Amino acid sequence: MSTPLRIDTPAGLLAELTHRCPLGCAYCSNPLELESREKELETWVWKRVFSEAADLGVLHVHLSGGEPAARRGLEEIVAHCAKVGLYTNLITSGIGLTEERVSRLGKAGLDHVQLSLQGAQAAAADLVAGAKAHERKLQAAAAVRAVGMVLTINVVLHRGNATDIEALAELAADLGADRLELAHAQYYGWALRNRGALLPTRDQWERSLAVITAARERLKGRMRVDFVAPDYYAKYPKACMGGWGRGVILIDPAGRALPCHAAGSIPGLGFDNVRTRTLRWIWEESTAFQKFRGEDWMPEPCRGCDRRALDFGGCRCQALALTADATATDPVCTLSPAHGVVETVIERVNAMPVPHGHAEWVYRIDPPSA
């Protein structure tokens, strides 16, 4: 018997202000087809959307991209979010965050900065980023701490930097970060295209877990350390975005509202635009947000599984990427009839030689266009 459907109030809004970015990271979760600057929402539209978000019950807004600092009117957007009572988190590469810009954003009401790092040393980090960015990132971190803003350092882990975790943790602590997020790459967008070069070996994954556990203990009371495991080595799938249409709304630069980053990859699924629909209508009524809510859509073994209200069948976009069927049980689940697909990927990856240096790894990937 299915559980009666209840639509929760969304807690978060992920606002992709632009897809423009000065970096070319091959693990980027942005879609392969990026939205152009000409299609970006006007600032006044974003302000209306944020007002609607506050009325809907959203608590915090993640200002993302691309690189959100490339967006004109960012300070005006932050100030409006503060005015309507939304907690704001800027997800940034740090490029464009000068001391003056950080000060202006702080005065506008920005609460939190989530800064990405690609490595612990400049040479390796810049190779991964595709630009000389590492020193500018460190300067941005210092500027954030100088104004007393909360700072998270985010690092995407992959085959090329999985051995650098201890150094990355020490660097984040030295920068005065309040939190460090070490997240293994999730395979959507560019990361899916580059999966063969990105997915760590099983030995790398197990070693990374041990190093992170030790870092958590060593840095306890000084910095929080969070960790996102690689899906392909999990026993059960994650509840992607907390479950389809359950707690988060994503709006892309052109105004399409989606349940997650990669939902646009699902064929035949249309997404309403905030230019023409209110956020409340989209959340409560739109076909896209209702498509995989609840349990009625679930196939077996999900429908009869005791975990169905914990992981909601896993990720729809990952199911599509691995089986060509968005309604299938996420193949990373060991109970999935298609789990052999994941085992085959892992077998192939573990048979590949581990790169001896970042340069060797970088030249084997296909970075996105800036």
Coordinates of C-alpha atoms in Angstrom, one line a residue:
M1 CA 0.0 0.0 0.0
S2 CA 1.4 3.4 -1.0
T3 CA 1.9 6.2 1.5
P4 CA -0.5 9.1 1.1
L5 CA 1.2 11.9 -0.8
R6 CA 2.2 15.0 1.2
I7 CA 3.9 17.9 -0.3
D8 CA 6.5 19.4 2.0
T9 CA 7.4 23.1 2.0
P10 CA 10.7 23.5 0.2
A11 CA 13.5 24.5 2.6
G12 CA 16.0 25.6 -0.1
L13 CA 16.2 27.4 -3.4
L14 CA 19.2 26.9 -5.7
A15 CA 19.5 29.9 -7.9
E16 CA 21.8 29.5 -10.9
L17 CA 22.3 33.2 -11.7
T18 CA 24.5 32.5 -14.7
H19 CA 26.2 29.6 -16.5
R20 CA 29.2 31.8 -17.2
C21 CA 32.4 30.7 -15.5
P22 CA 36.1 31.5 -15.7
L23 CA 37.1 27.9 -15.0
G24 CA 36.8 24.7 -17.0
C25 CA 36.5 21.9 -14.4
A26 CA 35.8 18.5 -16.0
Y27 CA 33.7 17.3 -13.1
C28 CA 31.3 20.2 -13.4
S29 CA 27.6 19.3 -12.8
N30 CA 26.3 22.0 -15.2
P31 CA 24.6 20.7 -18.3
L32 CA 26.5 20.1 -21.5
E33 CA 24.3 22.8 -23.2
L34 CA 24.8 25.9 -21.1
E35 CA 22.4 28.9 -21.1
S36 CA 23.7 32.0 -22.8
R37 CA 24.0 35.4 -21.2
E38 CA 21.3 36.7 -23.5
K39 CA 18.7 34.3 -21.9
E40 CA 19.6 35.1 -18.3
L41 CA 16.7 36.3 -16.0
E42 CA 16.7 40.0 -15.3
T43 CA 17.5 41.1 -11.7
W44 CA 13.9 42.3 -11.1
V45 CA 12.6 38.9 -12.0
W46 CA 15.0 37.2 -9.6
K47 CA 13.8 39.6 -6.9
R48 CA 10.2 38.7 -7.5
V49 CA 11.1 35.0 -7.4
F50 CA 12.9 35.4 -4.1
S51 CA 9.9 37.2 -2.6
E52 CA 7.7 34.3 -3.7
A53 CA 10.2 31.8 -2.2
A54 CA 10.0 33.5 1.2
D55 CA 6.2 33.5 1.0
L56 CA 6.3 29.8 0.1
G57 CA 8.4 29.0 3.2
V58 CA 11.9 28.7 1.7
L59 CA 14.5 29.4 4.4
H60 CA 17.8 29.6 2.5
V61 CA 18.9 30.5 -1.0
H62 CA 22.1 29.2 -2.6
L63 CA 23.3 31.7 -5.2
S64 CA 25.2 29.6 -7.7
G65 CA 26.2 29.4 -11.4
G66 CA 28.5 29.1 -13.3
E67 CA 30.2 31.8 -11.3
P68 CA 27.6 34.1 -9.6
A69 CA 30.2 36.8 -9.1
A70 CA 30.1 37.3 -12.9
R71 CA 26.5 38.4 -12.6
R72 CA 25.7 42.1 -12.5
G73 CA 23.3 43.1 -9.8
L74 CA 24.5 40.4 -7.4
E75 CA 24.7 42.9 -4.5
E76 CA 21.1 44.0 -5.3
I77 CA 19.9 40.4 -5.3
V78 CA 21.6 39.6 -1.9
A79 CA 20.1 42.8 -0.4
H80 CA 16.6 41.7 -1.5
C81 CA 17.0 38.2 -0.1
A82 CA 18.1 39.7 3.2
K83 CA 15.1 42.1 3.1
V84 CA 12.6 39.2 2.7
G85 CA 14.3 37.1 5.4
L86 CA 16.2 34.5 3.3
Y87 CA 19.6 33.2 4.5
T88 CA 22.0 33.5 1.6
N89 CA 24.9 31.3 0.6
L90 CA 27.2 32.3 -2.3
I91 CA 28.6 29.2 -4.1
T92 CA 31.6 30.5 -5.9
S93 CA 35.0 29.8 -7.5
G94 CA 36.3 33.0 -5.7
I95 CA 37.2 34.6 -9.0
G96 CA 35.9 38.1 -8.9
L97 CA 35.7 38.2 -5.1
T98 CA 38.0 41.1 -4.3
E99 CA 38.2 42.5 -0.8
E100 CA 36.0 45.4 -2.0
R101 CA 33.4 43.1 -3.5
V102 CA 33.2 40.9 -0.5
S103 CA 32.8 44.0 1.7
R104 CA 29.9 45.2 -0.5
L105 CA 28.2 41.8 -0.4
G106 CA 28.6 41.6 3.4
K107 CA 27.0 45.0 3.8
A108 CA 24.2 43.9 1.5
G109 CA 23.5 41.0 3.9
L110 CA 25.3 38.0 2.5
D111 CA 25.5 35.3 5.2
H112 CA 27.8 32.5 3.9
V113 CA 30.3 31.9 1.2
Q114 CA 31.0 28.4 -0.1
L115 CA 34.3 28.5 -1.9
S116 CA 35.6 25.8 -4.2
L117 CA 39.2 24.5 -4.2
Q118 CA 40.6 22.1 -6.8
G119 CA 43.7 21.1 -4.9
A120 CA 46.0 22.0 -2.0
Q121 CA 48.9 23.3 -4.2
A122 CA 48.6 25.9 -6.9
A123 CA 50.2 24.0 -9.8
A124 CA 47.9 21.0 -9.4
A125 CA 44.8 23.0 -8.6
D126 CA 45.3 25.3 -11.6
L127 CA 45.7 22.4 -14.0
V128 CA 42.4 21.0 -12.8
A129 CA 40.6 24.4 -13.0
G130 CA 42.0 25.1 -16.4
A131 CA 43.1 28.6 -15.2
K132 CA 45.6 30.3 -12.8
A133 CA 43.0 30.6 -10.1
H134 CA 44.4 29.0 -6.9
E135 CA 46.1 32.1 -5.4
R136 CA 43.0 34.2 -6.2
K137 CA 40.9 31.7 -4.3
L138 CA 43.1 32.0 -1.3
Q139 CA 42.8 35.7 -1.4
A140 CA 39.0 35.4 -1.6
A141 CA 39.0 33.2 1.4
A142 CA 41.0 35.7 3.4
A143 CA 38.6 38.5 2.3
V144 CA 35.6 36.5 3.5
R145 CA 37.1 35.8 6.9
A146 CA 38.2 39.4 7.2
V147 CA 34.6 40.6 7.2
G148 CA 33.6 37.8 9.6
M149 CA 31.4 35.9 7.2
V150 CA 30.9 32.1 7.5
L151 CA 33.1 30.2 5.2
T152 CA 32.8 26.7 3.7
I153 CA 35.5 25.2 1.6
N154 CA 34.2 22.7 -1.0
V155 CA 36.4 20.2 -2.7
V156 CA 35.2 17.8 -5.4
L157 CA 37.2 14.6 -5.0
H158 CA 38.1 12.4 -8.0
R159 CA 40.7 10.0 -9.3
G160 CA 43.2 12.8 -9.7
N161 CA 43.2 14.3 -6.2
A162 CA 41.9 11.5 -3.9
T163 CA 45.4 11.3 -2.4
D164 CA 45.5 15.0 -1.4
I165 CA 42.7 14.9 1.2
E166 CA 45.0 15.4 4.3
A167 CA 46.7 18.4 2.7
L168 CA 43.3 19.8 1.6
A169 CA 41.9 19.5 5.2
E170 CA 44.9 21.3 6.6
L171 CA 44.7 24.1 4.0
A172 CA 41.0 24.6 4.8
A173 CA 41.7 24.8 8.5
D174 CA 44.6 27.3 7.9
L175 CA 42.2 29.4 5.9
G176 CA 39.9 29.7 8.9
A177 CA 37.1 27.8 7.3
D178 CA 34.1 26.9 9.5
R179 CA 33.3 23.9 7.4
L180 CA 35.0 21.6 4.9
E181 CA 32.9 19.6 2.4
L182 CA 34.8 16.8 0.7
A183 CA 32.4 15.5 -2.0
H184 CA 33.3 12.8 -4.5
A185 CA 32.2 13.7 -8.0
Q186 CA 28.6 13.0 -8.9
Y187 CA 28.3 11.7 -12.5
Y188 CA 26.0 14.1 -14.3
G189 CA 26.7 16.7 -17.0
W190 CA 30.5 17.0 -17.7
A191 CA 31.3 14.6 -15.0
L192 CA 29.4 11.8 -16.7
R193 CA 31.2 12.5 -19.9
N194 CA 34.5 12.3 -18.1
R195 CA 33.6 9.4 -15.7
G196 CA 36.4 7.1 -16.8
A197 CA 39.0 9.6 -15.8
L198 CA 37.2 10.8 -12.6
L199 CA 35.9 7.8 -10.8
P200 CA 38.4 6.7 -8.1
T201 CA 39.5 3.1 -7.7
R202 CA 38.0 1.1 -4.9
D203 CA 41.3 1.3 -3.1
Q204 CA 41.3 5.1 -3.4
W205 CA 37.8 5.3 -2.2
E206 CA 38.5 3.2 0.9
R207 CA 41.7 5.1 1.7
S208 CA 39.9 8.4 1.3
L209 CA 37.3 7.3 3.8
A210 CA 40.0 6.5 6.4
V211 CA 41.8 9.8 5.8
I212 CA 38.6 11.8 6.2
T213 CA 37.6 9.9 9.4
A214 CA 41.0 10.8 10.9
A215 CA 40.8 14.4 9.7
R216 CA 37.3 14.8 11.4
E217 CA 38.8 13.6 14.7
R218 CA 41.9 15.7 14.4
L219 CA 40.0 18.9 13.6
K220 CA 37.0 18.4 15.9
G221 CA 36.1 21.7 17.6
R222 CA 38.1 23.7 15.0
M223 CA 36.3 22.9 11.7
R224 CA 33.4 20.7 10.7
V225 CA 34.3 18.1 8.1
D226 CA 31.4 16.7 5.9
F227 CA 31.8 14.0 3.3
V228 CA 29.8 12.8 0.3
A229 CA 30.7 9.3 -0.9
P230 CA 30.9 8.2 -4.5
D231 CA 27.5 6.8 -5.5
Y232 CA 29.0 3.9 -7.4
Y233 CA 30.5 2.3 -4.3
A234 CA 27.4 2.6 -2.2
K235 CA 25.2 -0.3 -1.1
Y236 CA 22.1 1.8 -1.4
P237 CA 21.4 5.0 -3.4
K238 CA 21.2 8.4 -1.9
A239 CA 17.9 10.4 -1.7
C240 CA 18.9 12.7 -4.4
M241 CA 18.2 16.4 -3.4
G242 CA 16.3 14.9 -0.4
G243 CA 13.9 13.2 -2.8
W244 CA 12.4 14.5 -6.1
G245 CA 10.4 17.7 -5.5
R246 CA 10.5 17.3 -1.7
G247 CA 12.7 20.0 -0.3
V248 CA 14.6 22.0 -3.0
I249 CA 13.8 24.0 -6.1
L250 CA 16.5 24.8 -8.7
I251 CA 16.1 27.7 -11.1
D252 CA 18.4 27.8 -14.1
P253 CA 19.7 31.1 -15.5
A254 CA 16.9 31.3 -18.1
G255 CA 14.2 30.8 -15.4
R256 CA 13.3 27.1 -15.8
A257 CA 12.4 25.6 -12.4
L258 CA 13.7 22.0 -11.9
P259 CA 13.8 19.5 -9.0
C260 CA 17.6 19.0 -9.5
H261 CA 20.6 19.9 -11.5
A262 CA 20.3 17.2 -14.1
A263 CA 16.5 16.9 -14.4
G264 CA 16.7 18.7 -17.8
S265 CA 18.3 15.6 -19.2
I266 CA 15.1 13.6 -18.9
P267 CA 13.4 13.4 -22.3
G268 CA 9.8 14.4 -22.6
L269 CA 9.7 16.2 -19.3
G270 CA 8.8 19.9 -19.6
F271 CA 9.7 22.5 -17.0
D272 CA 7.7 25.6 -16.3
N273 CA 9.4 29.0 -16.2
V274 CA 9.3 31.6 -13.4
R275 CA 8.7 34.2 -16.1
T276 CA 5.2 32.9 -16.6
R277 CA 4.4 30.9 -13.5
T278 CA 4.6 31.6 -9.8
L279 CA 7.0 29.6 -7.7
R280 CA 4.1 28.3 -5.6
W281 CA 2.2 27.0 -8.6
I282 CA 5.3 25.3 -10.0
W283 CA 6.0 23.6 -6.6
E284 CA 2.4 22.5 -6.0
E285 CA 0.9 22.0 -9.5
S286 CA 3.5 21.5 -12.2
T287 CA 3.8 18.2 -13.9
A288 CA 7.6 18.1 -13.6
F289 CA 7.6 18.5 -9.8
Q290 CA 4.9 15.9 -9.3
K291 CA 6.4 13.3 -11.8
F292 CA 8.4 11.3 -9.2
R293 CA 6.8 12.4 -6.0
G294 CA 5.4 9.8 -3.7
E295 CA 5.5 6.1 -4.4
D296 CA 2.9 5.4 -7.0
W297 CA 5.5 5.7 -9.9
M298 CA 7.9 3.3 -8.3
P299 CA 8.8 -0.1 -10.0
E300 CA 9.8 -3.2 -8.0
P301 CA 11.9 -3.7 -6.1
C302 CA 11.5 -0.1 -4.8
R303 CA 7.7 -0.3 -4.3
G304 CA 8.0 -3.2 -1.8
C305 CA 11.3 -2.1 -0.2
D306 CA 11.5 -0.9 3.4
R307 CA 13.9 1.9 2.3
R308 CA 11.5 3.4 -0.2
A309 CA 10.7 6.4 2.1
L310 CA 14.5 6.9 2.8
D311 CA 16.0 7.0 -0.7
F312 CA 12.8 7.3 -2.8
G313 CA 14.2 4.9 -5.4
G314 CA 17.5 6.8 -5.8
C315 CA 18.3 9.4 -8.4
R316 CA 16.1 9.6 -11.5
C317 CA 18.8 11.3 -13.6
Q318 CA 21.4 8.6 -12.7
A319 CA 18.8 5.9 -13.5
L320 CA 18.4 7.5 -16.9
A321 CA 22.2 7.9 -17.5
L322 CA 22.9 4.2 -16.7
T323 CA 19.8 2.4 -18.0
A324 CA 18.2 4.9 -20.4
D325 CA 15.0 4.7 -18.2
A326 CA 14.3 7.5 -15.7
T327 CA 11.7 5.3 -14.0
A328 CA 14.1 2.5 -13.2
T329 CA 15.5 1.7 -9.8
D330 CA 18.8 3.6 -9.4
P331 CA 21.4 1.1 -10.6
V332 CA 23.8 2.0 -7.8
C333 CA 21.4 0.2 -5.5
T334 CA 22.6 -3.4 -4.9
L335 CA 19.0 -4.5 -5.1
S336 CA 18.5 -3.0 -8.6
P337 CA 18.1 -5.5 -11.5
A338 CA 20.5 -3.2 -13.4
H339 CA 23.2 -3.1 -10.7
G340 CA 25.5 -5.1 -13.1
V341 CA 25.9 -1.9 -15.1
V342 CA 27.6 -0.2 -12.2
E343 CA 29.7 -3.2 -11.4
T344 CA 30.9 -3.2 -15.0
V345 CA 31.9 0.4 -14.8
I346 CA 33.8 -0.2 -11.5
E347 CA 35.6 -3.2 -12.9
R348 CA 36.8 -1.2 -15.9
V349 CA 37.9 1.8 -13.8
N350 CA 39.8 -0.4 -11.4
A351 CA 41.6 -2.0 -14.3
M352 CA 42.9 1.4 -15.4
P353 CA 46.3 2.7 -14.2
V354 CA 46.1 5.4 -11.5
P355 CA 47.7 8.6 -12.7
H356 CA 51.0 9.5 -11.2
G357 CA 50.5 13.2 -11.4
H358 CA 47.8 15.8 -12.0
A359 CA 49.2 16.7 -15.4
E360 CA 48.7 13.1 -16.6
W361 CA 45.1 13.1 -15.3
V362 CA 44.2 16.5 -16.7
Y363 CA 45.2 15.7 -20.3
R364 CA 42.8 12.7 -20.3
I365 CA 39.6 14.7 -19.7
D366 CA 37.3 16.9 -21.7
P367 CA 36.7 20.2 -19.8
P368 CA 33.6 22.3 -20.4
S369 CA 33.7 25.5 -22.3
A370 CA 34.2 28.6 -20.1

